[in-house]
Amino acid sequence: MGIPEIFAENVFNERVMKERLPETVFQSLQKTIECGERLDIGVANVVATAMKDWAVEKGATHYTHWFQPMTGVTAEKHDSFISPKGKDEVIMEFSGKELVVGEPDASSFPSGGIRATFEARGYTAWDPTSYAFVREGTLYIPTAFCSYTGEVLDKKTPLLRSMNALNKQVLRILKLFGHKDVTHVTATVGAEQEYFLIDRAVYERREDLKMTGRTLFGAMPPKGQELEDHYFGALKERVAEFMKELDTELWKLGILAKTKHNEVAPAQHELAPIFSTTNVATDHNQLTMELMKKIAQKHGMVCLLHEKPFDGINGSGKHNNWSVSTSTGVNLFDPGKTPADNAQFMLFLTSVIKAVDEYQDLLRISVAGAGNDHRLGGHEAPPAIISIFLGEELQRIVDSVMHGEKAENGKKSKMRLGVDALPEFPKDSTDRNRTSPFAFTGNKFEFRMLGSSFSVAGPNIVLNTIVAEQLEQFADILEKADDFNEELQKLVAKTLTEHQRIIFNGNGYSAEWEKEAGRRGLLNLRNTAEALPYYVLDKNVKVFEKHGVFTAREIQSRMEILQENYSKITVIEAKTMADMAMKSIYPAVNAYVADLCEIAKQKSDFGADVLGDKELISSLSLNNSAMLSAVKELLQALAEEEKFEEAEECSKFCAYRIVPLMDKIRHHADEMEKQTAKDYWPMPDYLDILFSVE
Ligand code: ADP
Ligand code: MG
């Protein structure tokens, strides 16, 4: 079967709805999807039955409300469609109520204190804007997850709220520019996903990979990524087969998998979809990650989504391409061809510049996590400093607007912001600076700090909200203006001048930039523990509350969940490390040293020179006992860690006490790995792992 035939074959999408729903039901469901109108239970019943019939034809026996709690992975609980009929029979049933709400027991999902004081129950509510689909015999219904008191317990609800907030403010601005035909706007997202593929057999022999998703030990192989021969290189057969199956499965679920290629590091790859609406893109990215793991397994491989599986080798990130589209199909970050479009574009651009500058901390927090700490600030990834890249062409325009350059003919002309029409930006020329964490790439912004395992919900909740905030401020001013054009010019020029410090077009990985950013007063929040407390700053709570995205309580709870999560991951890693050091590395090196001693003895009996042997023996012995005492220190620190009660204190202890001790242990172990004969080393090394897939 061809791709067009299989595309979305397992999705209950508009085409299927049109086919299977009575016209009136279809119309009212469309209204709900497009305008968020409440769904009548009568309509829900009809939809549920049609959905069930369709799903059963696709082989489904169960349904699940599929949601995204704060665990970082998706959750599902499967119920079958069966319902008893008479004494001995069952029928397949699915009601509107079952479609619209579910009641999973919320007590085992992280709620950061919210749950403790309230009922343990939560409910899921159908998100009709993301299509239901069938997978492995189950009908999946995308839902949002709340506590009974209405507090959000998931990532989807605030995302939908932030999209609403943005919609509202963008519409106000568009009205001022005379676009009365636009009924709604949506934030669009395309998430480029990086990942590693390694052989399953090798993976099974690494306790660290199995327990933590990354290697806690490992010396660099003689060949890493220096030659850059892997990037865009020919795909290995097993990888190609994996990718083929992945694409097919994604297409069946209506996911627009588009581009696939090898990445810079050996064993690293990337998949990019065509962009879609933010919440759909979020659901699709979660599904993509799940399918990657599953399909890799079928091919005898393991897909690593950790941000930094290998020290010294590029980590994996996720590029969040973000823009805003109108119901009339216009991309608002596409620079226009006319002076009027140009002014509108400049206003939206300005809103993003101001938003990113004022809420650097929120953007930083949206990408904070134990895994990403190894990447941000590392040599290959964006530094922990947020800045915006505009590119030469756009920078020139911004400069001229700031300096208030008058139009050539001197007349006060319409909508003139420095230039009449913006030049068309060749997309690849705007995208050349790969070192920027937040780059304007022709007609969208690319936020590059996300970790590969992240849900894209978090960063987009922040982006939508902080841009909505700026647009609200702008609309408040502009709606009152006597002379719209003049006020607009003034506003854009003034705002750009005030926030130009956030723009940086140079090399974001250089040491000079760190200093320069410091002079500009930009934040440099180096790790998760340092970043998270900024979440509850007054200005941040205010912006979320004002736009109805989070309550103060929800933010507090989210911060605590993230802090706990960070500490838990760090502790698991530390324990795994201690275990491997004591049970595998220490004895293995001892065995090697014992054999070396025996050989040295025999050699010296024979009269041979054993100076080199002695040096090796003492270096290994020194490192082994240094590792041993560092492990002892680590175990003491871990015992101390258990006594902390405050999530923040605990996360800081992890960052500043546990992590440095882990670095110390690793340093000694990696030194020993370089000096130990391969046969003695108790686990596959980087060479074995990175080149394990033929
Ligand atoms: P690259 O970053 O590799 O140069 P592109 O710029 O073509 O590639 O696209 C990268 C990603 O950005 C893709 O997932 C693409 O669908 C997405 N993208 C393109 N346009 C938009 C948009 N208007 N809104 C959101 N994402 C977009
Ligand atoms: Mg990109």
XYZ file of C-alpha atoms and ligand atoms in Angstrom:
722
model
C 0.000 0.000 0.000
C 1.168 3.507 -0.752
C 1.904 6.109 1.854
C -1.141 8.269 1.066
C -3.312 5.190 1.747
C -1.730 4.298 5.059
C -1.336 7.881 6.255
C -3.512 8.456 9.325
C -5.280 5.135 8.771
C -5.437 4.683 12.555
C -6.659 8.181 13.326
C -10.202 9.316 13.981
C -9.683 12.545 12.097
C -11.879 15.021 10.307
C -12.212 12.845 7.238
C -13.409 9.873 9.280
C -15.704 12.058 11.358
C -17.286 13.479 8.235
C -17.846 9.986 6.902
C -19.261 8.512 10.075
C -21.079 11.277 11.924
C -24.471 12.759 11.101
C -23.986 16.223 9.600
C -25.341 18.125 12.631
C -23.161 16.165 15.045
C -20.148 16.702 12.839
C -20.824 20.437 12.749
C -21.123 20.814 16.493
C -17.993 18.737 17.077
C -16.122 20.947 14.599
C -17.259 23.982 16.566
C -15.862 22.450 19.706
C -12.591 21.653 17.999
C -12.142 25.033 16.382
C -13.683 27.435 18.840
C -13.579 25.462 22.064
C -17.363 25.398 22.413
C -18.758 23.048 25.022
C -19.818 19.664 23.756
C -23.385 18.626 24.426
C -23.678 15.163 26.015
C -26.121 14.050 23.329
C -23.522 14.884 20.716
C -20.820 13.167 22.775
C -22.889 9.972 22.838
C -23.165 9.876 19.084
C -19.462 10.621 18.667
C -18.528 7.931 21.195
C -20.525 5.258 19.426
C -19.113 6.177 16.038
C -15.613 6.227 17.478
C -16.075 2.836 19.112
C -17.487 1.240 15.936
C -14.576 2.606 13.944
C -12.034 1.474 16.545
C -13.540 -2.027 16.781
C -13.248 -2.341 13.009
C -9.559 -1.519 13.476
C -9.267 -4.386 15.942
C -9.625 -2.405 19.170
C -11.074 -4.103 22.240
C -10.143 -1.420 24.782
C -10.059 2.316 25.150
C -7.865 4.549 27.252
C -7.785 8.153 28.285
C -4.259 9.077 27.358
C -2.677 11.867 29.386
C 0.581 13.538 30.269
C 1.127 13.728 34.015
C 4.183 15.386 35.535
C 6.188 12.157 35.341
C 7.548 13.103 31.939
C 6.012 10.111 30.210
C 2.448 9.559 29.100
C -0.014 7.550 31.133
C -2.813 5.232 30.143
C -5.266 2.880 31.785
C -7.082 0.477 29.518
C -10.777 -0.381 29.855
C -12.482 -2.790 27.552
C -15.612 -1.879 25.622
C -17.461 -4.937 26.901
C -20.739 -4.590 28.682
C -22.915 -7.545 29.786
C -26.104 -8.167 27.911
C -28.566 -10.575 29.403
C -27.008 -13.511 31.198
C -24.463 -14.926 28.828
C -23.549 -12.264 26.358
C -21.587 -9.083 26.050
C -21.802 -6.188 23.671
C -19.230 -3.548 22.829
C -20.279 -0.243 24.314
C -18.812 3.211 24.726
C -20.780 6.160 26.027
C -20.381 9.876 25.607
C -19.624 10.175 29.291
C -16.837 7.630 29.032
C -15.449 9.541 26.079
C -15.583 12.930 27.749
C -14.358 12.198 31.285
C -12.333 9.519 32.968
C -11.373 9.011 36.586
C -7.940 7.541 36.951
C -6.710 7.265 40.512
C -4.512 10.320 40.785
C -2.803 9.349 43.995
C 0.291 7.899 42.403
C 1.079 10.767 40.088
C 3.296 13.621 41.217
C 1.272 16.586 42.364
C 3.795 18.491 44.452
C 1.730 18.879 47.585
C -1.573 19.616 45.869
C -2.755 16.057 46.302
C -1.832 15.802 49.953
C -4.443 18.282 51.088
C -7.171 17.274 48.726
C -8.904 14.206 47.547
C -6.686 11.708 45.837
C -8.936 11.585 42.854
C -8.335 13.252 39.577
C -10.183 13.255 36.314
C -9.254 13.315 32.679
C -11.155 15.381 30.141
C -11.190 14.723 26.419
C -9.176 17.157 24.318
C -11.108 17.044 21.044
C -8.487 19.210 19.328
C -6.104 16.268 19.271
C -7.505 13.299 17.375
C -8.166 9.919 18.949
C -6.266 7.009 17.450
C -5.967 3.229 17.582
C -2.753 1.564 18.632
C -2.199 -2.077 19.459
C -5.829 -2.920 20.027
C -6.676 0.153 22.056
C -8.515 3.352 21.235
C -6.427 6.230 22.599
C -8.278 9.366 23.604
C -6.007 12.381 24.211
C -7.065 14.038 27.438
C -6.169 16.682 29.985
C -5.693 15.661 33.620
C -6.935 17.662 36.632
C -7.568 17.167 40.301
C -11.154 17.287 41.502
C -10.612 20.756 42.829
C -9.647 21.847 39.341
C -5.906 22.114 39.829
C -3.979 20.911 36.835
C -1.882 17.805 37.274
C -0.598 17.531 33.733
C 1.189 19.336 30.935
C -1.642 19.520 28.490
C -4.106 21.689 30.393
C -1.704 24.608 30.863
C -0.618 24.221 27.254
C -4.186 24.592 26.032
C -4.676 27.526 28.386
C -1.554 29.233 27.084
C -2.721 28.750 23.507
C -5.989 30.450 24.430
C -4.168 33.335 26.069
C -2.034 33.842 22.991
C -5.023 33.588 20.688
C -6.848 36.287 22.588
C -4.045 38.832 22.482
C -2.953 38.156 18.912
C -6.525 38.706 17.743
C -6.542 42.120 19.416
C -3.398 43.097 17.563
C -4.623 41.738 14.249
C -7.805 43.727 14.605
C -5.741 46.897 14.910
C -4.101 46.042 11.636
C -7.509 45.568 10.073
C -7.600 41.783 9.855
C -11.178 41.290 10.880
C -11.510 38.040 8.958
C -9.233 36.096 11.281
C -11.346 34.054 13.717
C -8.528 32.473 15.694
C -4.792 31.911 15.701
C -2.754 28.925 16.809
C 0.819 28.539 17.880
C 2.540 26.034 15.631
C 5.391 23.736 16.584
C 7.800 21.479 14.752
C 9.972 19.437 17.115
C 13.213 18.044 15.712
C 14.133 14.985 17.742
C 17.655 13.659 18.328
C 18.396 10.157 19.647
C 21.014 7.429 19.857
C 20.665 3.846 18.693
C 22.878 1.175 20.211
C 22.937 -2.584 20.160
C 20.766 -4.280 22.743
C 23.407 -6.853 23.766
C 25.893 -4.117 24.617
C 23.263 -2.155 26.490
C 22.366 -5.162 28.623
C 25.904 -5.269 29.928
C 25.909 -1.669 31.149
C 24.208 -1.273 34.508
C 24.365 2.527 34.198
C 22.577 2.630 30.851
C 19.886 0.329 32.141
C 19.358 2.195 35.413
C 19.874 5.785 34.354
C 19.827 5.996 30.562
C 23.366 7.320 30.410
C 26.895 6.053 30.957
C 28.234 7.057 34.356
C 31.696 5.849 33.392
C 33.566 5.733 30.128
C 36.781 7.037 28.651
C 36.756 8.592 25.196
C 37.453 6.203 22.325
C 40.329 6.987 19.971
C 37.797 8.028 17.377
C 34.802 10.050 18.388
C 33.119 12.635 16.230
C 36.274 14.514 15.190
C 35.998 13.574 11.563
C 32.352 14.574 11.396
C 31.961 11.723 8.960
C 28.787 10.520 10.582
C 26.797 13.708 10.026
C 24.424 13.186 7.111
C 26.417 10.018 6.371
C 24.941 6.952 4.701
C 22.583 5.053 6.988
C 23.638 1.660 8.252
C 21.323 -1.120 7.193
C 19.849 -1.851 10.589
C 19.334 1.821 11.243
C 17.710 2.307 7.863
C 15.327 -0.579 8.560
C 14.479 0.873 11.940
C 13.796 4.283 10.438
C 11.641 2.798 7.718
C 9.432 1.002 10.203
C 9.322 4.055 12.458
C 8.193 6.298 9.598
C 5.483 3.860 8.593
C 4.140 3.524 12.114
C 4.217 7.285 12.600
C 2.414 7.889 9.343
C -0.309 5.439 10.309
C -0.886 7.620 13.352
C -1.075 10.717 11.206
C 2.301 11.994 12.360
C 4.036 13.949 9.632
C 7.497 12.383 9.884
C 9.482 14.160 7.217
C 13.248 14.219 7.601
C 15.662 11.631 8.943
C 19.416 11.654 9.019
C 22.542 10.758 10.935
C 23.696 13.348 13.434
C 27.193 14.506 14.339
C 28.007 11.876 16.963
C 28.476 8.228 16.063
C 25.224 6.289 16.629
C 23.245 9.534 16.806
C 20.305 10.315 14.544
C 17.532 12.836 14.074
C 13.913 12.854 13.020
C 11.945 15.970 12.118
C 8.232 16.147 11.436
C 6.322 18.781 9.525
C 5.021 21.269 12.055
C 1.478 21.275 13.428
C -0.632 22.944 16.107
C 1.186 23.101 19.433
C -0.876 20.569 21.364
C -0.973 18.134 18.462
C 2.778 18.529 18.006
C 3.186 17.805 21.717
C 1.108 14.633 21.555
C 2.870 13.562 18.387
C 6.309 14.111 19.844
C 5.426 11.989 22.879
C 4.196 9.238 20.570
C 7.299 9.549 18.428
C 9.563 9.016 21.434
C 7.530 6.024 22.592
C 7.562 4.438 19.153
C 11.284 5.035 18.782
C 11.928 3.013 21.921
C 9.542 0.259 20.996
C 10.649 -0.167 17.405
C 14.334 -0.064 18.324
C 13.683 -3.038 20.573
C 12.136 -4.993 17.729
C 15.324 -4.442 15.768
C 17.592 -5.661 18.546
C 18.617 -2.141 19.480
C 17.956 0.355 22.243
C 16.972 3.953 21.609
C 18.600 6.338 24.079
C 16.704 9.572 24.589
C 18.887 10.786 27.444
C 20.362 14.258 26.943
C 23.923 13.126 27.505
C 24.422 9.373 27.218
C 28.179 9.706 26.602
C 30.602 12.128 28.142
C 32.718 13.956 25.585
C 30.348 13.060 22.753
C 27.552 15.357 21.592
C 24.401 15.056 23.616
C 20.874 14.941 22.235
C 18.521 17.859 22.128
C 15.232 18.811 20.669
C 14.720 21.898 18.570
C 11.405 23.555 19.188
C 10.421 25.475 16.065
C 7.671 27.881 17.009
C 5.472 30.272 15.131
C 1.915 31.587 15.061
C -0.572 30.936 12.288
C -3.925 32.575 11.595
C -7.169 30.838 10.691
C -6.689 32.391 7.255
C -3.409 30.534 6.853
C -0.958 33.383 7.418
C 2.272 32.808 9.353
C 2.659 35.895 11.530
C 6.423 35.549 11.687
C 6.770 35.538 7.952
C 8.136 38.970 7.094
C 5.677 40.559 4.722
C 6.238 42.030 1.327
C 4.330 45.254 1.857
C 5.033 48.090 4.307
C 1.889 47.214 6.246
C 2.858 43.563 6.643
C 6.307 44.746 7.530
C 5.063 46.861 10.432
C 2.911 44.047 11.727
C 5.795 41.625 11.516
C 8.034 44.064 13.370
C 5.501 44.372 16.151
C 5.254 40.606 16.607
C 9.024 40.262 16.425
C 9.370 42.970 19.059
C 6.929 41.154 21.313
C 9.107 38.041 21.212
C 12.296 40.004 21.893
C 10.753 41.686 24.916
C 9.200 38.442 26.134
C 12.436 36.490 25.942
C 14.376 39.244 27.664
C 11.915 39.670 30.517
C 11.346 35.978 31.064
C 14.770 34.474 30.442
C 14.387 32.611 33.713
C 11.125 30.938 32.707
C 12.554 29.790 29.411
C 15.613 28.465 31.205
C 13.428 26.619 33.703
C 11.376 25.102 30.907
C 14.477 23.219 29.777
C 15.918 22.443 33.200
C 16.475 18.858 34.300
C 19.172 16.533 35.572
C 19.905 15.156 32.099
C 20.054 18.516 30.362
C 22.467 19.862 32.988
C 25.171 17.815 31.308
C 24.420 19.461 28.011
C 23.686 23.116 28.624
C 26.961 24.891 28.951
C 28.770 21.902 27.452
C 30.819 22.482 24.343
C 28.334 21.364 21.743
C 25.095 22.741 23.083
C 23.613 26.149 23.676
C 25.063 27.691 26.853
C 22.778 28.158 29.831
C 22.428 31.828 28.836
C 19.345 32.789 26.858
C 19.827 35.137 23.926
C 18.183 35.717 20.562
C 19.819 35.401 17.186
C 18.329 37.565 14.449
C 20.831 37.302 11.638
C 22.466 40.087 9.691
C 19.576 41.199 7.524
C 17.069 41.452 10.307
C 19.597 42.999 12.667
C 20.140 45.803 10.187
C 16.450 46.528 10.125
C 16.154 46.395 13.884
C 19.067 48.822 14.131
C 17.514 51.281 11.766
C 14.175 51.093 13.564
C 15.858 51.719 16.887
C 17.678 54.699 15.533
C 14.429 55.976 14.138
C 15.732 56.457 10.639
C 13.310 58.460 8.601
C 12.027 57.396 5.254
C 14.047 58.724 2.379
C 11.457 61.163 1.106
C 11.167 62.629 4.565
C 7.380 62.464 4.560
C 5.597 60.850 7.421
C 4.612 57.808 5.498
C 2.385 54.959 6.459
C 3.644 52.120 8.655
C 7.187 52.928 7.887
C 9.551 51.131 10.166
C 12.939 51.897 8.757
C 12.389 50.214 5.441
C 9.499 49.843 3.078
C 9.510 46.132 2.687
C 11.614 43.570 4.385
C 13.885 41.609 2.166
C 13.040 37.980 1.814
C 15.261 36.077 4.135
C 16.857 33.124 2.501
C 16.021 30.480 5.086
C 19.394 28.823 5.239
C 21.274 32.083 5.621
C 19.245 32.987 8.704
C 19.879 29.592 10.198
C 23.620 29.395 9.977
C 24.379 30.311 13.525
C 23.889 26.981 15.222
C 25.256 28.258 18.513
C 22.260 30.402 19.380
C 19.777 29.053 21.909
C 16.910 30.993 20.394
C 17.210 31.800 16.732
C 14.967 33.534 14.249
C 15.064 31.216 11.254
C 13.283 33.050 8.477
C 9.666 32.625 9.467
C 9.772 31.039 12.929
C 11.821 30.902 16.076
C 13.905 27.898 16.916
C 14.384 27.276 20.637
C 17.302 24.895 20.828
C 17.847 24.326 24.521
C 15.326 21.543 25.003
C 16.649 18.196 26.111
C 15.904 15.232 23.882
C 13.686 13.513 26.429
C 11.591 16.595 27.222
C 7.953 17.032 26.487
C 7.689 20.126 24.325
C 4.714 21.226 26.419
C 6.777 23.107 29.021
C 8.714 25.435 26.738
C 5.632 26.175 24.664
C 3.517 26.956 27.716
C 6.127 29.574 28.584
C 6.524 30.930 25.059
C 2.807 31.298 24.452
C 2.230 32.949 27.804
C 5.093 35.434 27.783
C 4.382 36.529 24.223
C 0.679 36.887 25.047
C 1.701 39.146 27.918
C 3.673 41.490 25.654
C 0.935 41.591 23.057
C -1.560 42.480 25.734
C 0.611 45.400 26.828
C 1.027 46.484 23.214
C -2.679 46.192 22.469
C -3.529 48.232 25.552
C -1.359 51.069 24.262
C -2.225 50.845 20.603
C -5.982 50.548 21.040
C -5.950 53.917 22.761
C -3.671 55.653 20.289
C -4.900 58.689 18.398
C -2.441 58.117 15.621
C -1.954 54.380 15.327
C 1.038 54.551 12.992
C 2.919 57.035 15.032
C 2.274 55.212 18.266
C 3.292 51.930 16.657
C 6.604 53.330 15.459
C 7.333 54.812 18.826
C 6.412 51.633 20.652
C 8.507 49.350 18.481
C 11.559 51.616 18.547
C 11.365 52.141 22.285
C 10.826 48.469 23.108
C 13.643 47.305 20.863
C 15.988 49.810 22.434
C 15.073 48.681 25.920
C 15.508 45.005 25.171
C 18.318 44.888 22.634
C 20.645 43.345 25.200
C 18.973 39.973 24.625
C 20.015 39.977 20.958
C 23.315 38.306 20.196
C 24.402 37.273 16.726
C 27.903 36.022 17.531
C 29.308 32.692 18.639
C 27.246 31.600 21.608
C 29.719 28.888 22.597
C 32.657 31.226 23.096
C 34.056 32.138 26.485
C 33.884 35.852 25.584
C 30.140 35.616 25.210
C 29.767 34.419 28.772
C 31.622 37.520 29.952
C 29.747 39.826 27.613
C 26.414 38.358 28.732
C 27.448 39.032 32.300
C 28.127 42.665 31.449
C 24.709 42.889 29.807
C 23.121 41.541 32.948
C 21.733 38.421 31.308
C 21.008 35.431 33.485
C 23.329 32.457 33.479
C 21.616 29.755 35.485
C 24.101 26.951 35.262
C 22.130 24.058 36.675
C 18.632 22.931 37.488
C 18.938 23.510 41.221
C 19.991 27.088 40.595
C 17.298 27.762 37.995
C 14.181 26.312 39.607
C 13.706 28.795 42.489
C 13.145 31.519 39.865
C 9.862 29.835 38.991
C 8.080 31.432 41.935
C 9.412 34.969 41.499
C 6.615 37.462 41.768
C 6.731 38.552 38.119
C 6.558 34.931 36.984
C 3.637 33.987 39.169
C 1.887 37.144 38.005
C 2.251 36.484 34.322
C 0.921 32.935 34.617
C -1.970 33.942 36.827
C -2.911 36.919 34.704
C -3.239 34.801 31.595
C -5.042 31.995 33.360
C -2.321 29.437 32.724
C -1.268 28.489 36.265
C -2.324 29.529 39.728
C 0.355 30.449 42.277
C -0.301 27.123 43.949
C 0.155 25.196 40.742
C 3.469 26.908 40.087
C 4.703 26.176 43.586
C 3.722 22.543 43.167
C 5.365 22.293 39.772
C 8.588 23.739 41.095
C 8.621 21.196 43.902
C 7.914 18.321 41.533
C 10.816 19.394 39.351
C 13.126 19.790 42.331
C 12.183 16.383 43.698
C 12.605 14.874 40.293
C 16.051 16.353 39.924
C 17.134 15.039 43.327
C 15.682 11.590 42.708
C 17.503 11.216 39.419
C 20.763 12.396 40.937
C 20.451 9.977 43.846
C 19.657 7.020 41.582
C 22.684 7.861 39.466
C 24.892 8.192 42.537
C 23.754 4.851 43.923
C 24.250 3.135 40.589
C 27.672 4.638 40.368
C 28.699 3.470 43.819
C 27.398 0.011 43.004
C 29.323 -0.258 39.762
C 32.476 1.169 41.262
C 32.475 -1.254 44.176
C 31.133 -4.386 42.553
C 32.645 -4.188 39.095
C 35.431 -1.696 38.632
C 37.278 -2.029 41.916
C 37.587 -5.836 41.795
C 38.365 -5.863 38.067
C 41.243 -3.448 38.471
C 42.489 -5.400 41.472
C 42.493 -8.579 39.435
C 44.433 -6.875 36.696
C 46.891 -5.381 39.167
C 47.399 -8.807 40.778
C 48.201 -10.333 37.413
C 50.491 -7.439 36.558
C 52.341 -7.947 39.836
C 52.760 -11.625 39.115
C 54.088 -10.920 35.650
C 56.393 -8.171 36.928
C 57.759 -10.563 39.525
C 58.464 -13.208 36.943
C 59.996 -10.653 34.615
C 62.287 -9.320 37.282
C 63.298 -12.883 38.291
C 64.261 -13.249 34.689
C 66.309 -10.083 34.955
C 64.096 -7.906 32.738
C 63.450 -4.206 33.383
C 60.100 -3.696 35.148
C 60.084 0.072 35.608
C 57.088 0.582 33.300
C 55.181 -2.270 34.936
C 55.757 -0.763 38.342
C 54.521 2.632 37.210
C 51.376 1.117 35.753
C 50.769 -0.923 38.880
C 51.139 2.044 41.167
C 49.036 4.360 38.991
C 46.215 1.822 38.906
C 46.503 1.177 42.623
C 46.471 4.877 43.440
C 43.424 5.553 41.299
C 41.626 2.520 42.632
C 42.058 3.510 46.238
C 41.224 7.150 45.450
C 38.028 5.907 43.823
C 37.329 3.787 46.855
C 37.544 6.710 49.238
C 35.469 8.922 46.939
C 32.782 6.220 46.957
C 32.893 6.217 50.731
C 32.404 9.969 50.744
C 29.555 9.647 48.290
C 27.787 7.080 50.441
C 28.069 9.396 53.415
C 26.662 12.260 51.365
C 23.784 10.060 50.231
C 22.950 9.298 53.851
C 22.950 13.022 54.569
C 20.730 13.698 51.582
C 17.964 11.558 53.037
C 17.610 13.932 55.954
C 16.622 16.987 53.929
C 12.969 17.868 53.991
C 12.754 20.898 51.753
C 12.808 20.057 48.038
C 14.927 23.106 47.261
C 17.578 22.436 49.870
C 17.785 18.860 48.753
C 18.199 19.762 45.073
C 21.005 22.163 45.951
C 22.748 19.541 48.036
C 22.543 17.187 45.076
C 23.951 19.776 42.694
C 26.761 21.037 44.879
C 27.699 17.998 46.937
C 26.640 14.783 45.196
C 27.373 15.728 41.592
C 30.990 16.844 42.276
C 31.643 13.592 44.138
C 30.314 11.647 41.194
C 32.665 13.570 38.921
C 35.531 12.610 41.177
C 34.690 8.915 41.113
C 34.301 9.001 37.391
C 37.611 10.724 36.910
C 39.508 7.951 38.708
C 37.539 5.190 37.020
C 38.058 6.620 33.541
C 41.785 6.970 34.200
C 41.888 3.291 35.149
C 39.854 2.305 32.117
C 42.518 3.832 29.885
C 45.197 1.744 31.625
C 43.423 -1.572 31.979
C 43.598 -4.369 29.451
C 40.303 -4.678 27.591
C 39.782 -8.289 28.676
C 39.785 -7.247 32.296
C 37.472 -4.234 31.993
C 34.117 -5.357 33.397
C 31.816 -3.686 30.859
C 31.643 -2.659 27.189
C 33.544 0.568 26.566
C 32.602 3.564 24.425
C 34.078 1.968 21.332
C 31.969 -1.147 21.855
C 28.836 0.889 22.449
C 29.119 3.673 19.893
C 30.039 1.391 17.055
C 27.821 -1.497 18.110
C 25.284 -1.174 15.332
C 26.437 -2.472 12.000
P 16.263 22.994 9.686
O 16.042 23.517 11.066
O 16.879 21.645 9.692
O 16.961 23.969 8.806
P 13.597 23.661 8.701
O 13.899 25.045 9.089
O 13.109 23.406 7.328
O 14.851 22.716 8.993
O 12.507 23.064 9.675
C 12.764 22.599 10.920
C 11.460 22.323 11.598
O 10.726 23.522 11.699
C 10.541 21.330 10.907
O 10.008 20.459 11.870
C 9.501 22.221 10.308
O 8.268 21.579 10.122
C 9.395 23.282 11.374
N 8.709 24.496 10.912
C 8.747 25.067 9.694
N 7.905 26.127 9.646
C 7.317 26.226 10.865
C 6.354 27.097 11.455
N 5.800 28.083 10.780
N 5.998 26.872 12.739
C 6.549 25.879 13.438
N 7.453 25.042 12.946
C 7.843 25.194 11.681
Mg 16.739 22.972 13.186
